[in-house]
Coordinates of C-alpha atoms and ligand atoms in Angstrom, one line a residue:
M21 CA 0.2 0.0 -0.2
G22 CA 1.6 2.9 -1.1
I23 CA 1.3 6.7 0.1
E24 CA -1.3 7.5 -2.4
T25 CA -3.5 5.4 -0.2
G26 CA -3.2 7.3 3.3
A27 CA -5.4 10.0 4.0
A28 CA -3.1 12.6 3.9
W29 CA -2.5 12.0 0.3
R30 CA -6.4 11.7 -0.4
E31 CA -7.0 14.6 1.4
L32 CA -4.3 16.5 -0.8
R33 CA -5.5 15.4 -4.2
T34 CA -9.2 16.8 -3.5
H35 CA -7.8 20.0 -1.7
Y36 CA -5.8 20.4 -5.0
E37 CA -9.2 20.3 -7.1
Q38 CA -10.0 23.3 -5.3
V39 CA -7.2 25.2 -5.3
A40 CA -5.6 24.4 -8.8
E41 CA -7.1 27.2 -10.7
L42 CA -6.5 29.8 -7.6
Q43 CA -4.5 32.7 -8.8
L44 CA -1.5 34.3 -7.0
T45 CA -2.4 37.9 -7.9
Q46 CA -5.9 37.3 -6.3
I47 CA -4.1 35.5 -3.6
F48 CA -2.0 37.9 -2.6
A49 CA -4.4 40.9 -3.0
D50 CA -6.6 38.8 -0.5
D51 CA -4.3 38.9 1.7
P52 CA -1.9 41.4 2.6
R53 CA 0.2 39.3 5.0
R54 CA 0.6 36.7 2.9
A55 CA 4.6 37.6 2.2
K56 CA 5.1 38.4 5.8
E57 CA 3.6 34.8 6.8
F58 CA 4.8 32.5 4.4
S59 CA 8.5 33.5 4.7
L60 CA 11.0 31.9 7.3
E61 CA 14.2 33.2 8.4
F62 CA 17.6 31.2 10.3
Q63 CA 20.3 32.2 10.8
G64 CA 20.5 35.2 8.0
L65 CA 18.9 32.4 5.2
F66 CA 15.7 33.8 4.4
L67 CA 13.2 31.6 2.5
D68 CA 10.4 33.6 1.0
Y69 CA 7.9 31.2 0.0
S70 CA 4.5 33.0 -0.3
K71 CA 5.0 32.6 -4.2
N72 CA 3.7 29.3 -4.0
R73 CA -0.2 28.3 -5.1
I74 CA -0.5 27.2 -1.8
T75 CA -2.9 28.5 0.8
R76 CA -2.8 27.7 4.3
E77 CA -4.8 24.9 4.5
S78 CA -2.3 23.3 1.8
L79 CA 0.2 24.0 3.9
D80 CA -1.5 22.3 6.9
L81 CA -2.2 19.0 4.5
L82 CA 1.2 19.1 3.1
M83 CA 2.0 19.0 7.3
N84 CA 0.0 16.0 8.1
L85 CA 1.3 14.2 5.3
A86 CA 4.7 14.6 6.6
D87 CA 3.3 13.1 9.9
E88 CA 1.3 10.5 8.3
V89 CA 4.8 9.1 6.8
Q90 CA 6.4 9.7 10.4
L91 CA 9.4 12.1 8.9
S92 CA 10.5 13.2 12.2
A93 CA 11.0 9.8 13.2
A94 CA 13.3 9.1 9.9
I95 CA 15.2 12.1 10.5
Y96 CA 16.1 10.9 13.9
D97 CA 17.3 7.7 12.3
M98 CA 19.5 9.5 10.5
F99 CA 21.2 11.1 12.5
A100 CA 21.5 8.7 14.7
G101 CA 23.4 6.6 12.4
K102 CA 20.7 3.9 11.7
K103 CA 21.1 1.7 8.9
I104 CA 18.3 3.5 6.5
N105 CA 20.8 2.8 3.2
V106 CA 19.0 -0.8 3.7
T107 CA 20.3 -2.1 -0.1
E108 CA 23.8 -1.3 0.8
G109 CA 23.6 -2.3 4.5
R110 CA 25.3 1.3 5.5
A111 CA 24.1 4.4 7.8
A112 CA 24.1 8.0 5.3
L113 CA 26.0 9.6 8.4
H114 CA 26.9 12.6 6.3
T115 CA 25.8 14.7 9.4
A116 CA 28.6 13.5 11.2
L117 CA 31.2 14.5 8.7
R118 CA 30.2 18.3 10.3
A119 CA 29.2 17.9 13.6
P120 CA 31.2 19.5 16.3
K121 CA 34.1 17.6 17.8
S122 CA 32.3 17.3 21.5
S123 CA 29.6 15.7 19.6
R124 CA 29.0 11.9 19.9
I125 CA 27.8 10.0 17.2
E126 CA 27.7 6.2 16.5
S127 CA 28.2 3.9 13.8
D128 CA 28.0 0.1 14.7
G129 CA 28.6 1.0 17.9
V130 CA 31.8 3.2 17.4
D131 CA 31.8 7.1 17.8
V132 CA 32.6 8.0 14.7
V133 CA 33.1 12.1 15.4
P134 CA 37.0 11.7 16.8
Q135 CA 38.0 10.0 13.3
V136 CA 35.8 12.7 11.4
H137 CA 38.1 15.7 13.7
A138 CA 41.4 13.6 13.2
V139 CA 40.8 13.5 9.3
L140 CA 40.3 17.2 9.3
D141 CA 43.6 17.7 11.3
Q142 CA 45.4 15.9 8.9
M143 CA 43.5 17.4 5.7
E144 CA 44.4 21.2 7.6
E145 CA 48.4 20.4 8.3
F146 CA 48.5 19.3 4.6
S147 CA 46.7 22.0 2.9
Q148 CA 48.7 24.2 5.3
T149 CA 51.9 23.0 3.7
I150 CA 50.9 23.9 -0.3
R151 CA 49.4 27.0 0.6
S152 CA 52.4 28.1 2.4
G153 CA 54.6 26.9 -0.4
Q154 CA 56.2 24.4 2.0
W155 CA 55.3 21.3 0.2
Q156 CA 57.8 20.6 -2.3
G157 CA 57.8 19.1 -5.8
F158 CA 60.2 16.4 -6.7
T159 CA 62.2 19.0 -8.0
G160 CA 61.9 21.5 -5.1
K161 CA 59.7 23.6 -6.3
P162 CA 56.2 24.6 -4.5
I163 CA 53.0 23.5 -5.8
R164 CA 51.2 25.8 -8.0
N165 CA 48.5 23.5 -9.8
V166 CA 46.5 21.3 -7.9
I167 CA 44.4 19.1 -9.9
N168 CA 41.3 17.0 -8.3
I169 CA 40.7 13.7 -10.6
G170 CA 37.3 12.3 -9.6
I171 CA 33.5 12.0 -10.9
G172 CA 30.4 12.0 -9.4
G173 CA 30.4 13.3 -5.8
S174 CA 34.0 12.9 -5.8
D175 CA 34.6 15.7 -8.5
L176 CA 31.0 18.0 -8.7
G177 CA 31.3 19.2 -4.9
P178 CA 34.9 19.8 -4.6
M179 CA 34.2 21.9 -8.4
M180 CA 31.2 23.6 -7.4
A181 CA 32.1 24.9 -3.7
C182 CA 35.7 25.8 -4.9
E183 CA 33.8 28.0 -7.5
A184 CA 31.7 29.4 -5.3
L185 CA 34.1 30.3 -2.5
R186 CA 36.9 31.6 -5.3
A187 CA 36.6 35.1 -3.3
Y188 CA 38.0 33.3 -0.5
S189 CA 41.2 31.2 -2.6
Q190 CA 44.6 31.8 -2.6
R191 CA 44.6 33.1 -6.3
N192 CA 48.1 31.8 -6.6
L193 CA 47.1 28.5 -6.8
N194 CA 45.3 27.1 -10.0
I195 CA 42.8 24.5 -9.1
Q196 CA 41.4 22.3 -11.4
F197 CA 39.6 19.4 -12.1
V198 CA 39.3 16.4 -14.5
A199 CA 36.5 13.9 -14.2
N200 CA 35.2 12.9 -17.9
V201 CA 37.1 10.0 -19.1
D202 CA 37.2 11.6 -22.4
G203 CA 40.8 12.3 -23.0
S204 CA 40.7 15.8 -23.7
D205 CA 39.7 16.6 -20.2
F206 CA 42.7 16.0 -18.6
A207 CA 44.9 17.2 -21.8
E208 CA 43.1 20.6 -21.6
A209 CA 43.5 20.7 -17.8
V210 CA 47.1 19.9 -17.9
Q211 CA 47.6 22.5 -21.1
G212 CA 51.4 24.7 -20.2
L213 CA 51.3 23.4 -16.8
H214 CA 54.6 21.8 -15.1
A215 CA 54.8 18.6 -13.8
D216 CA 57.3 19.3 -11.0
E217 CA 54.8 22.3 -9.7
T218 CA 51.2 20.0 -10.1
L219 CA 50.0 17.7 -7.5
F220 CA 47.1 15.6 -8.1
I221 CA 44.3 14.8 -5.8
V222 CA 43.2 11.5 -6.8
C223 CA 39.6 11.4 -5.6
S224 CA 37.6 7.9 -5.0
K225 CA 35.2 7.0 -2.8
T226 CA 35.7 3.4 -3.8
F227 CA 38.9 3.6 -5.6
S228 CA 37.5 1.6 -8.7
T229 CA 35.9 4.1 -10.9
D230 CA 37.4 3.6 -14.1
E231 CA 37.4 7.0 -15.4
T232 CA 39.0 8.3 -12.3
L233 CA 41.3 5.8 -12.3
T234 CA 42.0 6.1 -16.2
N235 CA 42.7 9.9 -15.6
A236 CA 44.7 8.9 -12.8
R237 CA 47.1 6.4 -15.1
T238 CA 47.2 9.2 -17.4
A239 CA 48.5 11.6 -14.7
R240 CA 51.0 8.9 -13.9
S241 CA 52.6 9.1 -17.4
W242 CA 52.5 12.5 -18.2
L243 CA 54.2 13.4 -14.8
L244 CA 56.9 10.7 -15.3
E245 CA 57.4 11.7 -18.9
Q246 CA 58.6 14.9 -17.2
L247 CA 59.9 13.9 -14.1
V248 CA 61.2 10.1 -14.9
D249 CA 61.9 9.3 -12.0
K250 CA 59.2 7.1 -10.6
D251 CA 59.8 8.5 -6.5
A252 CA 58.5 11.5 -8.1
I253 CA 54.5 10.2 -7.6
A254 CA 55.2 10.6 -3.6
K255 CA 55.4 14.3 -3.7
H256 CA 52.7 14.8 -6.6
F257 CA 50.0 12.5 -6.1
V258 CA 47.6 12.7 -2.9
A259 CA 44.3 10.1 -2.6
V260 CA 41.3 10.7 -1.0
S261 CA 39.3 7.5 -0.7
T262 CA 37.8 4.7 1.1
N263 CA 40.0 1.9 0.3
T264 CA 43.9 1.8 1.3
E265 CA 44.7 -1.3 -0.7
E266 CA 43.5 0.1 -4.1
V267 CA 45.2 3.5 -3.2
Q268 CA 48.4 1.6 -2.6
A269 CA 48.1 -0.7 -5.4
F270 CA 48.1 2.3 -7.5
G271 CA 51.1 3.8 -6.5
I272 CA 50.5 5.6 -3.9
D273 CA 52.0 6.5 -0.5
T274 CA 49.5 6.2 2.3
Q275 CA 50.6 8.2 4.4
N276 CA 49.8 10.6 1.6
M277 CA 46.0 9.2 1.8
F278 CA 43.0 11.0 3.4
G279 CA 40.1 8.3 4.2
F280 CA 36.7 8.5 5.2
W281 CA 34.2 6.1 5.3
D282 CA 31.3 3.8 4.1
W283 CA 28.7 5.7 5.8
V284 CA 29.6 8.6 3.8
G285 CA 27.5 8.3 -0.1
G286 CA 29.6 9.8 -2.7
R287 CA 27.4 12.7 -3.4
Y288 CA 27.2 13.4 0.5
S289 CA 30.8 13.6 0.8
L290 CA 31.5 16.7 0.2
C291 CA 32.4 17.7 4.0
S292 CA 34.4 14.8 4.4
S293 CA 38.2 14.9 2.6
V294 CA 36.7 14.9 -0.5
G295 CA 36.8 18.8 0.0
L296 CA 40.4 18.5 0.7
A297 CA 40.9 20.8 -3.2
V298 CA 38.4 23.0 -1.4
M299 CA 40.2 23.4 1.9
V300 CA 43.5 23.8 0.1
S301 CA 42.0 26.6 -1.6
I302 CA 40.3 28.5 1.2
G303 CA 42.6 27.2 3.8
A304 CA 41.4 25.9 6.8
T305 CA 39.5 28.2 8.5
N306 CA 37.2 29.2 5.9
F307 CA 36.5 25.4 5.6
R308 CA 35.6 24.6 8.7
A309 CA 33.2 27.8 8.4
M310 CA 31.4 25.9 6.1
L311 CA 31.1 23.2 8.2
G312 CA 29.8 25.3 10.5
G313 CA 26.7 26.3 8.1
F314 CA 26.5 22.8 7.7
H315 CA 26.1 22.1 10.7
A316 CA 23.8 24.9 11.9
M317 CA 21.1 23.8 9.3
D318 CA 21.6 20.3 10.4
E319 CA 20.7 21.2 13.7
H320 CA 17.3 23.4 12.6
F321 CA 16.5 20.4 10.5
R322 CA 16.7 17.6 13.3
T323 CA 15.3 20.0 15.7
A324 CA 13.0 22.6 14.2
P325 CA 9.0 21.9 14.0
L326 CA 8.2 20.4 10.7
A327 CA 6.1 23.3 10.1
Q328 CA 9.2 26.3 10.6
N329 CA 11.8 23.9 8.9
M330 CA 13.4 25.1 6.0
P331 CA 14.4 22.0 4.2
V332 CA 10.7 20.0 5.4
L333 CA 9.0 23.2 3.5
M334 CA 10.9 23.0 0.5
A335 CA 10.5 19.5 0.6
L336 CA 6.5 19.5 0.3
L337 CA 6.5 22.0 -1.8
G338 CA 8.3 20.3 -4.4
I339 CA 5.8 17.2 -3.5
W340 CA 2.9 19.3 -4.4
Y341 CA 4.0 20.6 -7.2
N342 CA 5.8 16.9 -8.7
N343 CA 2.8 15.1 -6.9
F344 CA -0.2 16.9 -7.9
F345 CA 0.7 19.9 -10.5
A346 CA 2.3 16.7 -12.4
A347 CA 5.6 19.2 -12.6
E348 CA 8.3 17.0 -14.2
T349 CA 11.2 19.9 -13.7
H350 CA 12.5 21.6 -11.1
A351 CA 15.2 24.7 -11.6
I352 CA 17.9 25.9 -9.5
L353 CA 18.9 29.5 -10.5
P354 CA 21.4 31.1 -8.5
Y355 CA 21.7 34.7 -8.8
D356 CA 25.8 34.5 -8.1
N357 CA 27.9 33.8 -10.9
Y358 CA 29.9 31.7 -8.2
L359 CA 26.9 29.3 -7.8
K360 CA 27.4 28.2 -11.6
H361 CA 27.9 24.9 -10.6
F362 CA 25.2 24.5 -7.5
P363 CA 22.5 23.2 -10.5
A364 CA 24.9 20.6 -11.5
Y365 CA 25.7 19.7 -7.9
F366 CA 22.1 19.2 -6.9
Q367 CA 21.5 17.8 -10.3
Q368 CA 23.4 14.8 -9.1
A369 CA 21.9 14.7 -5.8
D370 CA 18.4 14.9 -6.4
M371 CA 18.8 12.8 -9.4
E372 CA 21.0 10.2 -8.3
S373 CA 19.0 10.4 -4.7
N374 CA 15.5 9.9 -5.6
G375 CA 15.5 8.9 -9.2
K376 CA 14.1 5.3 -8.3
C377 CA 10.9 3.6 -9.4
I378 CA 11.0 0.9 -6.8
D379 CA 9.9 1.8 -2.9
K380 CA 11.5 0.6 0.4
S381 CA 9.2 -2.8 -0.3
G382 CA 10.6 -3.4 -3.6
A383 CA 6.9 -2.8 -5.1
E384 CA 6.7 -0.3 -8.0
V385 CA 5.8 2.9 -6.8
A386 CA 2.4 4.4 -8.0
V387 CA 3.7 8.0 -7.6
Q388 CA 5.8 10.3 -9.6
T389 CA 8.9 10.8 -7.4
G390 CA 12.1 12.4 -7.8
P391 CA 11.9 15.6 -10.6
I392 CA 14.7 16.3 -13.4
V393 CA 16.5 19.1 -11.6
W394 CA 18.2 21.5 -13.5
G395 CA 19.7 25.0 -13.8
Q396 CA 21.8 28.0 -14.7
A397 CA 23.3 31.0 -13.0
G398 CA 21.1 34.2 -13.9
T399 CA 21.0 36.2 -15.7
N400 CA 22.3 34.2 -18.5
G401 CA 19.3 31.6 -18.2
Q402 CA 16.7 34.6 -19.1
H403 CA 18.5 35.1 -22.7
A404 CA 18.2 31.5 -23.1
F405 CA 15.5 29.1 -21.3
Y406 CA 13.2 31.2 -19.8
Q407 CA 11.2 32.2 -22.4
L408 CA 9.7 28.4 -22.0
L409 CA 9.4 29.3 -17.8
H410 CA 7.4 32.4 -18.7
Q411 CA 4.9 31.4 -21.3
G412 CA 5.6 27.7 -22.8
T413 CA 3.1 24.9 -21.9
K414 CA 4.7 23.3 -18.9
L415 CA 4.9 24.4 -15.1
V416 CA 8.7 24.3 -13.8
P417 CA 8.7 25.6 -10.2
A418 CA 12.0 27.3 -9.4
D419 CA 13.9 28.5 -6.4
F420 CA 15.5 31.6 -7.0
I421 CA 18.8 32.5 -5.0
G422 CA 20.8 36.0 -4.7
F423 CA 22.7 37.9 -1.7
A424 CA 22.1 41.2 -1.0
Q425 CA 26.0 42.2 -1.3
S426 CA 28.7 41.4 -4.3
H427 CA 32.3 39.8 -3.5
N428 CA 32.7 42.4 -6.5
P429 CA 30.8 46.0 -6.2
T430 CA 31.4 46.6 -9.5
C431 CA 29.2 50.1 -10.8
D432 CA 25.9 49.0 -10.9
H433 CA 26.0 45.7 -11.6
H434 CA 24.8 43.8 -8.6
D435 CA 22.0 46.2 -8.2
K436 CA 21.0 45.0 -11.8
L437 CA 21.7 41.5 -11.0
M438 CA 19.2 41.2 -8.3
A439 CA 16.4 43.7 -9.8
N440 CA 16.7 40.7 -12.3
F441 CA 15.9 38.3 -9.3
F442 CA 13.1 40.4 -7.9
A443 CA 11.5 41.0 -11.7
Q444 CA 11.7 37.4 -12.8
T445 CA 9.9 36.2 -9.7
Q446 CA 7.2 39.1 -10.2
A447 CA 6.8 38.5 -13.9
L448 CA 6.5 34.4 -13.0
A449 CA 3.9 35.1 -10.3
F450 CA 2.1 37.6 -11.8
G451 CA 2.0 37.9 -15.6
K452 CA 1.0 40.7 -17.5
S453 CA -2.8 40.3 -18.8
S454 CA -4.7 40.9 -21.8
Q455 CA -6.5 43.4 -20.3
T456 CA -3.3 45.4 -19.5
L457 CA -2.0 44.6 -22.7
A458 CA -5.2 46.1 -24.2
D459 CA -5.1 49.5 -22.2
E460 CA -1.2 49.8 -22.8
G461 CA -2.8 49.9 -26.5
V462 CA -1.3 46.9 -28.1
E463 CA -2.4 45.3 -31.0
A464 CA -4.9 42.9 -30.5
A465 CA -3.0 40.2 -33.0
L466 CA -0.1 40.5 -30.6
I467 CA -2.2 40.6 -27.5
P468 CA -1.8 37.0 -26.9
H469 CA 1.8 36.3 -28.0
R470 CA 2.4 39.2 -25.5
T471 CA 0.1 38.0 -22.8
F472 CA 2.1 36.2 -19.3
T473 CA -0.5 34.4 -17.5
G474 CA 1.6 34.3 -14.6
N475 CA 0.8 32.0 -11.9
R476 CA 4.0 30.1 -11.8
P477 CA 5.7 29.6 -8.6
T478 CA 9.0 30.0 -7.5
N479 CA 10.6 30.0 -3.7
S480 CA 13.2 32.9 -3.0
L481 CA 16.3 32.1 -0.5
M482 CA 18.4 35.1 0.3
A483 CA 21.2 35.8 2.2
E484 CA 23.5 38.7 2.8
K485 CA 26.7 37.6 1.5
L486 CA 27.9 34.1 -0.1
T487 CA 29.9 33.1 2.6
P488 CA 31.9 29.6 3.5
F489 CA 29.0 29.2 6.1
V490 CA 26.1 30.8 4.0
L491 CA 27.1 28.0 1.6
G492 CA 27.1 25.2 3.9
Q493 CA 23.6 26.2 4.7
L494 CA 22.3 26.1 1.7
I495 CA 24.2 22.7 0.6
A496 CA 22.6 21.0 3.9
L497 CA 19.3 23.0 2.9
Y498 CA 19.3 20.8 -0.2
E499 CA 20.6 17.8 1.0
H500 CA 18.0 17.5 4.1
K501 CA 14.9 18.9 1.7
I502 CA 15.5 15.7 -1.0
F503 CA 16.2 13.2 2.0
A504 CA 12.5 14.4 3.4
Q505 CA 11.2 13.9 0.1
G506 CA 12.8 10.4 -0.2
V507 CA 11.0 9.6 2.8
I508 CA 7.5 10.6 1.6
W509 CA 8.0 8.6 -1.3
D510 CA 9.4 5.7 0.3
V511 CA 12.2 5.3 -1.9
F512 CA 16.0 4.6 -0.9
S513 CA 17.7 7.4 -1.3
F514 CA 21.2 6.7 -0.3
D515 CA 21.8 4.2 -3.2
Q516 CA 22.1 4.3 -6.8
W517 CA 21.6 1.2 -8.2
G518 CA 20.4 2.6 -11.6
V519 CA 24.3 3.7 -12.9
D520 CA 25.3 0.2 -12.4
L521 CA 24.2 -1.7 -16.0
G522 CA 25.6 0.6 -18.2
K523 CA 28.7 0.8 -16.3
N524 CA 29.1 -2.6 -16.7
L525 CA 27.9 -2.8 -20.3
A526 CA 30.6 -0.6 -21.1
V527 CA 33.4 -3.2 -19.6
E528 CA 32.2 -5.7 -21.9
I529 CA 31.9 -3.7 -25.3
L530 CA 35.0 -1.9 -24.3
H531 CA 36.6 -6.1 -24.3
Q532 CA 34.8 -6.0 -28.3
L533 CA 36.2 -3.0 -29.1
Q534 CA 39.7 -3.9 -28.3
S535 CA 39.7 -7.4 -28.7
D536 CA 41.2 -8.1 -32.5
E537 CA 37.9 -10.2 -33.8
A538 CA 34.2 -8.6 -33.0
S539 CA 32.0 -11.5 -31.6
N540 CA 29.1 -9.3 -31.2
A541 CA 28.0 -11.6 -28.7
N542 CA 25.3 -10.5 -26.6
I543 CA 25.3 -7.4 -28.6
D544 CA 21.9 -6.0 -30.3
A545 CA 22.1 -5.6 -34.0
S546 CA 21.4 -1.7 -33.4
T547 CA 24.5 -1.4 -30.9
A548 CA 26.6 -3.4 -33.2
Q549 CA 26.3 -1.2 -36.2
L550 CA 27.2 1.4 -34.1
M551 CA 30.6 -0.3 -32.9
A552 CA 30.9 -1.0 -36.4
R553 CA 31.1 1.8 -37.8
Y554 CA 33.3 3.4 -35.2
R555 CA 35.5 0.5 -35.4
K556 CA 36.0 1.6 -39.3
G557 CA 35.9 5.2 -38.4
R558 CA 38.8 4.8 -35.9
G559 CA 40.8 2.7 -39.0
A560 CA 40.4 -0.9 -36.9
S561 CA 37.9 -2.3 -39.1
Ligands
F6P20 O1 27.6 7.5 -10.3 C1 27.5 6.5 -9.6 C2 28.8 7.0 -8.4 O2 29.1 5.1 -7.8 C3 28.4 8.6 -7.8 O3 27.3 7.9 -6.7 C4 29.8 8.4 -6.9 O4 29.4 9.9 -6.6 C5 30.7 8.5 -8.1 O5 30.5 7.0 -8.6 C6 32.1 8.2 -8.1 O6 32.4 7.1 -7.0 P1 33.9 7.2 -6.4 O7 33.9 8.2 -5.7 O8 33.9 5.6 -5.8 O9 35.1 7.1 -7.8

């Protein structure tokens, strides 16, 4: 029996029929207190969710849904280290990565907090030697280039956070990211770099991911082409992993290995040693401030009543559109260029977590689960896809994220940026009626084309400035939103079996592509034809 058979869901369905046609223009006109009442502030992070197609009753009913699925108990279980990642037999304890030293959090009866802080201290010591120039490469030169080799959670998190906090970075260090197995990614990253000034962080939870190991081997060859002596590897490679054996097998000195634990999911691992490149870039003090922001939001999520709980509210609003308005996607639109990788980061976090069609009992779900998450930093998107947001046939709920202060206050750029943020949410919500256009004297034939129906929902998130603390708050906010939605849809949010099939087939196909004779065993006609074309094209048929 799925969630759709419960009383809360059925009541929401009936309620949806009653309110689906409500217009934001009207409900704002009817209630002058709406903006204030449908807003929430937590330690400087402000959420205005008044431009959503909800009434107070909608919220009450959504809260009933959260109660019916026992969301509070699920939150408790996650923080307590219960093995909620059932299909992999693990806890999901990423919140322990940002817990203060004084806390005690157990996994399998062991307090993990001292281990977490020991690794943070190890990271601090290492990043300080790089930042100060004390760490010398094989020829005695300081490191100027740091290249993180990893993919998925071992790439997107540190890449996003390095960019988000670039204003806090040590500018004489060039931090780069190589993820794609496409050789062009590596080739372009090392263009013009000298191996004796370059350090590679091979970042892989499992240390078995083919893309990462392929890039790491190429990096090792590139380094040895220039420095020749194998002893150079110890000075130019460090590893971030849970897999000591494989790190050793690769040839990286385990003295230069930063560990983490199987209770940290890849896409939730930024606060672990996976964030090493970030700490090298912004320094330990800023990194710890970011952890402080994460922890603050963790505590808010863990303790605030559901009706005043920011991640819970955002989760329920997402459910409202995804499951009742049949919205298929959700846009994240940061009005801060430093957050340009934020949508891609949460694309993985959300879609790998809740892109599931099987519920926890093993049955097919009867309701829609995770949305397609996408987005881009403003105002670029306005000149690309906002046409569809304003006048398309699809409903795209969107989160706008903006800041009162810029890290680069240049002339009136920031006022202009934020004017666009405010204008877009206003236009999406309230539109422009045909009557107004007629009153303005717009030619009758053009009126339908120039009408904006409005009633397109948005959340607005604002903070004073994009600091490390605020970034931590924002990331934890979305992490917990995803978790809460997974609880409601009754899916296992912390596994990712859906990535396995393609990965395994690629191994077999690679074998065939690299063998002298094409056997085509187990290959369908279409794929066999494409492979034949590829073989011919590359000159190996
Ligand atoms: O895409 C599958 C996945 O397992 C992600 O969940 C993970 O972030 C990524 O691959 C990289 O994994 P690893 O850190 O083990 O190399």
